[in-house]
Coordinates of C-alpha atoms in Angstrom, one line a residue:
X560 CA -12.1 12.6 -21.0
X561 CA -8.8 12.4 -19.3
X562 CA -5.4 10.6 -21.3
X563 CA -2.3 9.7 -18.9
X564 CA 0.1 8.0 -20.5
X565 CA 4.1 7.3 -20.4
X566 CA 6.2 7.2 -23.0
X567 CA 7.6 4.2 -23.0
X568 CA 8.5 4.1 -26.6
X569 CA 6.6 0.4 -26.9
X570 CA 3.8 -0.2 -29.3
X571 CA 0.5 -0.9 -28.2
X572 CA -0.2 -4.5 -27.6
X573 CA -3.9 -4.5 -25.9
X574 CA -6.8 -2.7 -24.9
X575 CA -8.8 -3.5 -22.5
X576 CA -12.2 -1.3 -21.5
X577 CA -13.1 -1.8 -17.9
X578 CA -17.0 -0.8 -17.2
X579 CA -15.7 0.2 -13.3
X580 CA -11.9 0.6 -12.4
X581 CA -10.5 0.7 -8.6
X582 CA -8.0 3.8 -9.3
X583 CA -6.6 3.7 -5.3
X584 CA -8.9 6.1 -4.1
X585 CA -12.5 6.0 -5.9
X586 CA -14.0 3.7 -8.3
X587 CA -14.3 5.2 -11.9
X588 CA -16.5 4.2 -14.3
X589 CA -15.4 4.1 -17.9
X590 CA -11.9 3.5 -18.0
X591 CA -9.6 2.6 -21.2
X592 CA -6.4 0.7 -20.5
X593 CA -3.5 0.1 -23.4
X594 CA -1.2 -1.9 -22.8
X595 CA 2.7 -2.2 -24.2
X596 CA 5.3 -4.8 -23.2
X597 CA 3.1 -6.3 -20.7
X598 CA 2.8 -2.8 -18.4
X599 CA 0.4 -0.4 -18.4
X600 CA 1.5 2.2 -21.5
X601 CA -1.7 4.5 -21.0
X602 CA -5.4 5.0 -19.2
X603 CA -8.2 7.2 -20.5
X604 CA -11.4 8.3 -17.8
X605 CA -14.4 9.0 -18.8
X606 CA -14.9 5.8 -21.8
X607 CA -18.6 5.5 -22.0
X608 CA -18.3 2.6 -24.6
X609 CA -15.7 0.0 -25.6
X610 CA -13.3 1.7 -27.9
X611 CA -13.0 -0.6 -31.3
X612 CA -11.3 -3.8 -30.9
X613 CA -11.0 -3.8 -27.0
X614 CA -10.8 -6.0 -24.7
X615 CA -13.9 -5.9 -22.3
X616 CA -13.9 -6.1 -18.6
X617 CA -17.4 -5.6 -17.2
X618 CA -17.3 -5.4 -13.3
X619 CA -15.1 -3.6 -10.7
X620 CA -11.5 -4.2 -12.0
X621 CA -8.8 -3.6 -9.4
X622 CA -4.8 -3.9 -9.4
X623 CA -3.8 -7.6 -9.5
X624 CA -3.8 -9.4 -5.9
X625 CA -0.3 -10.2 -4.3
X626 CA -0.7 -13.7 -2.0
X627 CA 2.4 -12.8 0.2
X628 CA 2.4 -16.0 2.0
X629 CA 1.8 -19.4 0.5
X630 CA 3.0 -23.2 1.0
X631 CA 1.6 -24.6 -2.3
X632 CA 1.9 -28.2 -0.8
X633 CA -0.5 -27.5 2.3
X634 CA -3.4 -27.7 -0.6
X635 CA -3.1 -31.1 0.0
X636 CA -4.7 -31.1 4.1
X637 CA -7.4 -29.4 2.9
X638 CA -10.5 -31.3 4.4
X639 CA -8.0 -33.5 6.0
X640 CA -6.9 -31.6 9.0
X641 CA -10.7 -30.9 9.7
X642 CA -11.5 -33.8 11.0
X643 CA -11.2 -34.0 15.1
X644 CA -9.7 -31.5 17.2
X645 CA -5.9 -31.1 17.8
X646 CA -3.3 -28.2 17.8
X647 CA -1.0 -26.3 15.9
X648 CA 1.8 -29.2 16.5
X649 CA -0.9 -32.4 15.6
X650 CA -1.7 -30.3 12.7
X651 CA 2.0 -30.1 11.9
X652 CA 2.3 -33.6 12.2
X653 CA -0.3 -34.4 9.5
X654 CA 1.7 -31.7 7.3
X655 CA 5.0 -33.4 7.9
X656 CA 3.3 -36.6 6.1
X657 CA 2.3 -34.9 3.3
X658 CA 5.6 -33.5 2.6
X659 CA 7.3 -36.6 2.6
X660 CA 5.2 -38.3 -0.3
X661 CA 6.5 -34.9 -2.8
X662 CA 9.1 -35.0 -5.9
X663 CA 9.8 -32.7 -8.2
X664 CA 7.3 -33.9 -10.5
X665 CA 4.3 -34.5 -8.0
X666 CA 5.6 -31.2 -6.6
X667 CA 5.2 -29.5 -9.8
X668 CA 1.9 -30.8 -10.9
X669 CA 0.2 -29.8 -6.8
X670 CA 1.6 -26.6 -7.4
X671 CA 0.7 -25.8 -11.0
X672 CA -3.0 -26.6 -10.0
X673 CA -2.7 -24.5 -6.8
X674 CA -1.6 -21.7 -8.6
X675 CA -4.3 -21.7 -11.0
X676 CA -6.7 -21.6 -8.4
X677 CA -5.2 -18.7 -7.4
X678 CA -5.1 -17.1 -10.6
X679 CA -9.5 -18.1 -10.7
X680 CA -8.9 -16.2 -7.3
X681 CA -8.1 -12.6 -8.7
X682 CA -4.4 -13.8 -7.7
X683 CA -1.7 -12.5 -10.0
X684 CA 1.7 -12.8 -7.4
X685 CA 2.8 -15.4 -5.1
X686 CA 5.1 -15.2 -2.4
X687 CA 5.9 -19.4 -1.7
X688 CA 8.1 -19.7 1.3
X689 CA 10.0 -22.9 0.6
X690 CA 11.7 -24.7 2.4
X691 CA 10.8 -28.5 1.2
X692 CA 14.6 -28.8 -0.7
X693 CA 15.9 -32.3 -0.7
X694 CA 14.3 -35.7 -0.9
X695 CA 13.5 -37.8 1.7
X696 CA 15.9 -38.1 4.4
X697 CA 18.3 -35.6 3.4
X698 CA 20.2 -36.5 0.6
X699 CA 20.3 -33.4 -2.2
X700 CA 18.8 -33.9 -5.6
X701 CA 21.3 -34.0 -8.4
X702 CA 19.8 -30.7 -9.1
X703 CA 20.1 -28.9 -5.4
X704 CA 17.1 -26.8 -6.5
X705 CA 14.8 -29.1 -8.3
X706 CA 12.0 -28.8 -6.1
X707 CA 12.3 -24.9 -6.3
X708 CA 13.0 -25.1 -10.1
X709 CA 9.4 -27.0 -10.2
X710 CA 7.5 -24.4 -8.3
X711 CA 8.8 -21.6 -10.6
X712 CA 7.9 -23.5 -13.7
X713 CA 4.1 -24.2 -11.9
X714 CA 3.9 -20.7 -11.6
X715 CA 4.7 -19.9 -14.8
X716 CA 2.8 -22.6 -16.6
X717 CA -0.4 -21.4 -14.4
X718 CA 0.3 -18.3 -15.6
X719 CA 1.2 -15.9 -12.3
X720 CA 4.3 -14.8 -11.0
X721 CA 6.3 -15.8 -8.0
X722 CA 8.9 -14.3 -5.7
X723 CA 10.2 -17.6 -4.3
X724 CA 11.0 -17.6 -0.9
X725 CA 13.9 -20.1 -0.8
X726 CA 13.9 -20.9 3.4
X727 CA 16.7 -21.5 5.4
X728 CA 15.8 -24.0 8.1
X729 CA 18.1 -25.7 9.9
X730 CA 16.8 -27.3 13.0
X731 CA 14.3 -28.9 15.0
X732 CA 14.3 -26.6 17.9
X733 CA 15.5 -24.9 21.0
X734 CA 17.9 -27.1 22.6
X735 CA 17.8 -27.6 26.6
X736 CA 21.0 -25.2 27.4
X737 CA 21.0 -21.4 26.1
X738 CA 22.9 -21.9 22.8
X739 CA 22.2 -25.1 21.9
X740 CA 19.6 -26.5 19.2
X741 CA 17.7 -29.8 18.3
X742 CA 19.1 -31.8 15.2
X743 CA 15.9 -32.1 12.6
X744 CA 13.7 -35.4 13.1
X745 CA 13.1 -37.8 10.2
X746 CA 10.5 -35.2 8.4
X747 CA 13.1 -32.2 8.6
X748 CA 16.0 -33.8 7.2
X749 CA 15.0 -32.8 3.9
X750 CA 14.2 -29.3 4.7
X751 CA 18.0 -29.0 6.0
X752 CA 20.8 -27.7 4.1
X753 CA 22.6 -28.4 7.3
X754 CA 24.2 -24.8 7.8
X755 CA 23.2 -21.3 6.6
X756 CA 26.7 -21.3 4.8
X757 CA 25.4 -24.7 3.1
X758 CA 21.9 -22.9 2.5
X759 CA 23.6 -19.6 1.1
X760 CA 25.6 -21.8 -1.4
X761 CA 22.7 -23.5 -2.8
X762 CA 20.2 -20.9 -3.0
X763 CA 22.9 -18.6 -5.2
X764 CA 22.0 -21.2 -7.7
X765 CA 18.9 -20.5 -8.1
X766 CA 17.6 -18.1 -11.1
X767 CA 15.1 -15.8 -11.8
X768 CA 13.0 -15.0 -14.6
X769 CA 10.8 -12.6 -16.6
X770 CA 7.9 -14.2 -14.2
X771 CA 10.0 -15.2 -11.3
X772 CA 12.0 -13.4 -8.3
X773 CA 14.6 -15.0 -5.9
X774 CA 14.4 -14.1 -2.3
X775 CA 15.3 -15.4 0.6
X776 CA 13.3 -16.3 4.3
X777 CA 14.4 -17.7 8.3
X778 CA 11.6 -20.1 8.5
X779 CA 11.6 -18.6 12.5
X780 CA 13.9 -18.3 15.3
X781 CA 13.6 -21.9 16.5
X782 CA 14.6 -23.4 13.2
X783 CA 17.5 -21.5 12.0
X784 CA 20.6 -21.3 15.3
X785 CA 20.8 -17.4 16.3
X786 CA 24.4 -17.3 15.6
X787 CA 23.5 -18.1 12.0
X788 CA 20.7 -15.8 11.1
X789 CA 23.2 -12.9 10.2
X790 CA 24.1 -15.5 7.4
X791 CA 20.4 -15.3 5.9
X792 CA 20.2 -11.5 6.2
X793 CA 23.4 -10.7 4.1
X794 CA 22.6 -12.8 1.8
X795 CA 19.1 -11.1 1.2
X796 CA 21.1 -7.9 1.4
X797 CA 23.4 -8.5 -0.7
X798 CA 21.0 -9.1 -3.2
X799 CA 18.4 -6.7 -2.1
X800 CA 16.0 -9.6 -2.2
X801 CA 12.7 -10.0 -0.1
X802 CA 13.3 -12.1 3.7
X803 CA 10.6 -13.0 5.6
X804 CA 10.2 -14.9 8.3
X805 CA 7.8 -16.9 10.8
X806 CA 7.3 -14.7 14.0
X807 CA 5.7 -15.4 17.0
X808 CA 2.7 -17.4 15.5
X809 CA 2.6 -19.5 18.9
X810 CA 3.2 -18.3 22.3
X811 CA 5.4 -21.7 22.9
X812 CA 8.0 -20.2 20.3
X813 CA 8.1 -17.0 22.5
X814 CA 8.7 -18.8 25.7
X815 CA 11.4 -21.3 24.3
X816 CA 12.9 -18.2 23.0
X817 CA 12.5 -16.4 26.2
X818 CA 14.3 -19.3 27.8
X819 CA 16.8 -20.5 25.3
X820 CA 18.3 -16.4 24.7
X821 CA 16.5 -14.2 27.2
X822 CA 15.1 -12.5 24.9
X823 CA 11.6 -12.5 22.8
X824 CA 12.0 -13.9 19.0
X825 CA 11.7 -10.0 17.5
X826 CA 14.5 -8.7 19.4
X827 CA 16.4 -11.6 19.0
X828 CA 15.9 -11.1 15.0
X829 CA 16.6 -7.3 15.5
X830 CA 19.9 -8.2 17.4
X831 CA 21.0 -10.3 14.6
X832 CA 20.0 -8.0 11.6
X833 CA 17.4 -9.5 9.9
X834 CA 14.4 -6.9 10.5
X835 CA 14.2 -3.7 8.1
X836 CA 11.9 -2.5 5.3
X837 CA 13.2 -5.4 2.6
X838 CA 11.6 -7.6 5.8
X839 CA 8.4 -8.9 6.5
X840 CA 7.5 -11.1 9.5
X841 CA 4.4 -14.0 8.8
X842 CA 2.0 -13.8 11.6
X843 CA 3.2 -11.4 13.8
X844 CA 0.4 -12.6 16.4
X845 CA 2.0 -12.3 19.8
X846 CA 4.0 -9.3 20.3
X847 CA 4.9 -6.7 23.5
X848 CA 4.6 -3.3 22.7
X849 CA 8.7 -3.9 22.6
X850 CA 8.5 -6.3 19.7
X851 CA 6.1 -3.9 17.7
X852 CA 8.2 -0.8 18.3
X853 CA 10.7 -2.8 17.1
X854 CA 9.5 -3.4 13.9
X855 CA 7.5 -0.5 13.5
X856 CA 11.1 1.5 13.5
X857 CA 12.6 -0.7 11.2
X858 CA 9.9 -0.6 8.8
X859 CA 9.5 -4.3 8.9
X860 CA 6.5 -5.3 7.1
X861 CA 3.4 -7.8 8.4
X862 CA 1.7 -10.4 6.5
X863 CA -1.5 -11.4 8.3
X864 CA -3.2 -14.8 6.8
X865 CA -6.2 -14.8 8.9
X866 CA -8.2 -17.4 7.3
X867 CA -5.1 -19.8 8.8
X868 CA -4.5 -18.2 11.9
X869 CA -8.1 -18.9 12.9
X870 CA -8.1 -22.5 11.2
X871 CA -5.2 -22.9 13.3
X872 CA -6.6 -21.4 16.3
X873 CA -3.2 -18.9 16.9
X874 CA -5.1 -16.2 17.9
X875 CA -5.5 -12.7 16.5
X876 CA -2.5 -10.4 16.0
X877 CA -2.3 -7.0 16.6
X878 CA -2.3 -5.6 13.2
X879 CA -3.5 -2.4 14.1
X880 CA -1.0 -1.4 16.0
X881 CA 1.6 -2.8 13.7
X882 CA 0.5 -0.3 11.0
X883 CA 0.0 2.6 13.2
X884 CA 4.4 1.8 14.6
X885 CA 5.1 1.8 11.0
X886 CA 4.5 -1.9 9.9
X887 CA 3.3 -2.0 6.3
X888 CA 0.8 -4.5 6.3
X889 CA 0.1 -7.2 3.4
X890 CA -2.3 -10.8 3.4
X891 CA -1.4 -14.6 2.4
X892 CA -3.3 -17.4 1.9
X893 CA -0.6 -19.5 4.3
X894 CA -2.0 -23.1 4.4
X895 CA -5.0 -22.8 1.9
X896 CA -7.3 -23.4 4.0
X897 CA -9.0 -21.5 1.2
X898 CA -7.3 -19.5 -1.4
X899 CA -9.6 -15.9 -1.3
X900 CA -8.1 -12.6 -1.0
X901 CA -11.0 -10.8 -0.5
X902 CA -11.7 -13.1 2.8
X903 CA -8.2 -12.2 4.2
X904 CA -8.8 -9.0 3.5
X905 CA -12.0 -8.7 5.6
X906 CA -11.2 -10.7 7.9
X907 CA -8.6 -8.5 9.1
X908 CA -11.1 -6.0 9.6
X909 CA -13.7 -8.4 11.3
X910 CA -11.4 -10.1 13.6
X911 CA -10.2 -6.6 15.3
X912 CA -13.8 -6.0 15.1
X913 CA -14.3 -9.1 17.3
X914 CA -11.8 -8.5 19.6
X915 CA -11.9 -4.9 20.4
X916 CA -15.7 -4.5 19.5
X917 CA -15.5 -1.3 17.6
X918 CA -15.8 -1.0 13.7
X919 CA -13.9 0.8 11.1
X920 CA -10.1 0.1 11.4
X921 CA -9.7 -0.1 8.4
X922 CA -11.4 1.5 5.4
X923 CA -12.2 -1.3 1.9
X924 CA -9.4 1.8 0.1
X925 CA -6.9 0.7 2.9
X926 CA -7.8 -3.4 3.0
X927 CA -7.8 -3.3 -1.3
X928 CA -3.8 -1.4 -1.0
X929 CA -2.7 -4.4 1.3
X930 CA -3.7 -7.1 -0.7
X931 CA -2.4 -5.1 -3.3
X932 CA 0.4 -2.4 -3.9
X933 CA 2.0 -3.7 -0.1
X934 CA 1.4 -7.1 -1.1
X935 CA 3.6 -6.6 -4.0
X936 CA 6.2 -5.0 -2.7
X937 CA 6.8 -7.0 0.0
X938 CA 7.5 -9.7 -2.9
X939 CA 10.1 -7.4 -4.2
X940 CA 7.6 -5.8 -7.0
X941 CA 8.1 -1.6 -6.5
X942 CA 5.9 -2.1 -9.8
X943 CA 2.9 -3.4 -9.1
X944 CA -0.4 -3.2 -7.8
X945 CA -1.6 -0.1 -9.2
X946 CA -3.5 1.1 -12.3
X947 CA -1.4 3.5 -13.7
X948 CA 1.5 4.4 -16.3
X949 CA 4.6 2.3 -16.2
X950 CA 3.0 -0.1 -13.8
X951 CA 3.0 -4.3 -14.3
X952 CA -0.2 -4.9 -16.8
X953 CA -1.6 -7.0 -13.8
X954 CA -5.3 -6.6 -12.7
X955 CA -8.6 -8.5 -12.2
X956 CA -12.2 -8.0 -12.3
X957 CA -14.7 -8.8 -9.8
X958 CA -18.7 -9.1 -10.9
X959 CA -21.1 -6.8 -9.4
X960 CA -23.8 -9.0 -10.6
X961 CA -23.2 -12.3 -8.4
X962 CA -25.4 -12.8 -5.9
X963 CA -23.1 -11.5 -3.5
X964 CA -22.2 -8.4 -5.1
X965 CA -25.6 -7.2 -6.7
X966 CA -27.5 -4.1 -5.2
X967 CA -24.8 -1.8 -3.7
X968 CA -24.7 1.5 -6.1
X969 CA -21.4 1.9 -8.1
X970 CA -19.2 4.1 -6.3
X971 CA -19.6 1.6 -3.3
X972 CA -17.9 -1.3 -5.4
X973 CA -14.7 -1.0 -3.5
X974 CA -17.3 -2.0 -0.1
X975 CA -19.0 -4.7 -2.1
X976 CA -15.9 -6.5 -3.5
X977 CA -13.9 -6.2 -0.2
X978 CA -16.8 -7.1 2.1
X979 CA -19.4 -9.2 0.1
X980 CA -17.4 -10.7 -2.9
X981 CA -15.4 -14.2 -2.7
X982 CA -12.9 -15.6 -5.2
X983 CA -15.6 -17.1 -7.2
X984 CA -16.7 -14.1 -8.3
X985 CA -13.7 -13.4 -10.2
X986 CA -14.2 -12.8 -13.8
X987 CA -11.1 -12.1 -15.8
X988 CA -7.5 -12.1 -14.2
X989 CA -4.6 -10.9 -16.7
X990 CA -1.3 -11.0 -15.9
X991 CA 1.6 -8.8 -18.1
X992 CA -1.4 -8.0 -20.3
X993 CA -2.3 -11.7 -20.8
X994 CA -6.0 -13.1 -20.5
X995 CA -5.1 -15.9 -17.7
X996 CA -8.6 -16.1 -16.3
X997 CA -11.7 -15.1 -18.9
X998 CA -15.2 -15.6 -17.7
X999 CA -14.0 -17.7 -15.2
X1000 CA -12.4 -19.9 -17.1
X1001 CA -8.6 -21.0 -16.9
X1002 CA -7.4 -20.2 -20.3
X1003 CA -4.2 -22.1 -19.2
X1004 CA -4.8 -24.9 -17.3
X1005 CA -8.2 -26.7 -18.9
X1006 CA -9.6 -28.3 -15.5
X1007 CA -8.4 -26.8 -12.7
X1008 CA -10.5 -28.6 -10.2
X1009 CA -9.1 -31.9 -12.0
X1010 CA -5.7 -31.0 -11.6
X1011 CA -6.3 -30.4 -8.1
X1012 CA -7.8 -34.0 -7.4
X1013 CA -5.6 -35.5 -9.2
X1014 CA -2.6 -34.2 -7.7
X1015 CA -3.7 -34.6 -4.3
X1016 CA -4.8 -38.4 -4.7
X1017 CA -1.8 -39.3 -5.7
X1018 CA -0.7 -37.7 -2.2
X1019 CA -2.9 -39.6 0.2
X1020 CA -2.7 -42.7 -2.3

């Protein structure tokens, strides 16, 4: 029996007894986990039995999962954007529409439900990339920030955290002369603070909480003007908040780059300072070995959200040689297509499989620390995603009785959660030492699957 503790001073709050615990390098059985001020105060090995009055957690617990890459409001296409063919832009088109039915109060109630279903999900951080500020053709809210305010209260009210991602994105395009950039159409304008000054000034205003961070993102290089991008960073910097960014998730965006700046959309970021190891770049699908050296040097992170990438048909990045340059690597959800960790985290694996046909880039130790502890930080949160002293109390089981998950001895969890399991096989998901998810069940939000229809009706109403 082994005790590791911290002495944080705090009194016990919780304990929870997990029957199989992912510990970051092996699964152990029999672990005891006290909680204190909503981190992790102490963990015992070797528990054979529930100690008296705790909490337990039968299945493979793991760290809390870190979605690094969501746009709550792209729930709503689900389904919708299956139908026919089309492309990145027709899909974009359909998106647009979407967006201009939101308020702050439809807003809120899409999110809170989308959030939920993350937290059913294993899901106990978000990273939302925001950029849907103003209402409809421009004009601010009396609140500048209300349809950021609403995402933080969803989040809260669904019981996860979120590092908001409030986006600067101020233009339609690449203009036709070097220099020069498109004025926002009609579904833009109320993404558009106008300037990055204007954007700065605004998104000061915003606060954080005990389950909230402020950050900032460049929605990509053809949306904010290059001579304004150095705006974004300091801000970020000044802060020390999270930026991330679009990058290169279309060869179009390269080649209008290309044109517009001679130059690709990495090194035009790298000229202007927005790439380093408080950055992470969304997609990161088509690179030169320039543009991974690049950020490979600067420690600039990658989030890969496979399930969209191949919904989208973008193509397959090249994550493997984005870790190997020095690019941690973390996973988002993106458009929803579905909301399941565990399937972004696989699919990394299976896609490289496809396209170099080899197996075994990645171990289920090293797919688990991406959706997990990199995850995290690239949200801002040095303190989570781990099961150990002094970390956030987040975590989640996973049953290794489903259908999908029964069979595979207990030290091969780890390859049975990552590589069988999906999000319905989620058990329990606590956040700060609260029981968000138990049995299944959201202990916050009663229906979740009603709160999703219902908020996406009165979308396509």
């Amino acid at each position: 029996m082994q005790l590791t503790t911290t002495p944080t001073g705090a009194r016990p709050t919780a304990t929870f007894w997990m029957s199989h615990a992912w510990l970051g390098t092996h699964v152990e059985p029999g672990v005891a986990l006290v909680v204190a001020d909503g981190r992790i105060a102490g963990i015992r090995t070797g528990v054979d039995a529930p100690p008296p009055g705790a909490t337990v957690l039968r299945g493979l617990t793991v760290p809390g999962l870190a979605n690094t890459h969501s746009h709550a409001f792209h729930r709503a296409l689900r389904s919708t954007v299956q139908v026919g063919s089309g492309t990145f832009w027709t899909w974009r088109e359909l998106m647009y529409q979407v967006a201009s039915r939101l308020t702050p109060d439809t807003y809120y109630d899409l999110a809170r439900a989308v959030y939920a279903e993350m937290a059913l999900a294993g899901i106990t951080a978000v990273g939302e990339f925001h950029y849907l500020h103003h209402a409809p053709g421009g004009a601010p809210y009396t609140n500048p920030n209300a349809m950021g305010e609403a995402l933080i209260a969803a989040a809260g009210a669904a019981g996860i955290r979120i590092t908001l991602l409030d986006t600067a994105y101020l233009a339609a395009g690449f203009g036709q002369r070097a220099g020069q950039y498109r004025e926002p159409d009609q579904h833009q304008l109320r993404f558009s603070d106008t300037t990055a000054d204007a954007w700065a000034e605004r998104a000061s205003l915003l606060k954080g909480s005990d389950h909230a961070l402020i950050g900032a993102a460049v929605h990509s290089v053809r949306a904010v003007p290059a001579g304004q991008l150095a705006t974004v960073a300091k801000w970020a910097e000044e802060r020390q908040a999270p930026l991330h960014v679009h990058l290169s998730e279309q060869t179009a965006e390269n080649d209008a780059c290309q044109a517009a700046h001679g130059c690709s959309p990495t090194r035009l970021l790298a000229d202007h300072g927005v790439l380093g190891p408080r950055t992470t770049g969304i997609h990161n699908t088509h690179l030169s070995s320039e543009d991974i050296a690049l950020l490979g040097v600067s420690a600039t992170g990658t989030c890969m959200c496979p399930t969209t990438e191949r919904d989208l048909a973008d193509g397959i990045g090249p994550a493997v040689a984005l870790q190997r340059a020095g690019s941690p690597l973390s996973l988002g959800s993106d458009s929803h297509a579905v909301i399941d960790l565990f399937e972004e985290a696989r699919a990394m694996e299976l896609n490289e499989r496809l396209r170099t046909r080899t197996r075994g880039h990645w171990t289920a130790a090293a797919l688990l620390r991406a959706a997990t502890v990199d995850g995290h930080a690239a949200l801002g949160r040095s303190d989570a995603g781990t099961l150990e002293p002094g970390a956030l109390a987040d975590f989640t089981t996973v049953a290794l009785d489903s259908v999908r998950t029964a069979g595979p001895v207990p030290r091969l969890a780890a390859e049975a959660v990552v590589f069988a399991a999906s999000a319905a096989d989620v058990r329990h998901t606590v956040v700060a030492g609260r029981h968000i998810v138990r049995d299944g069940q959201h202990t916050l939000v009663e229906d979740v699957p009603a709160a999703l229809a219902s908020a996406i009706a009165v979308l396509h109403g």
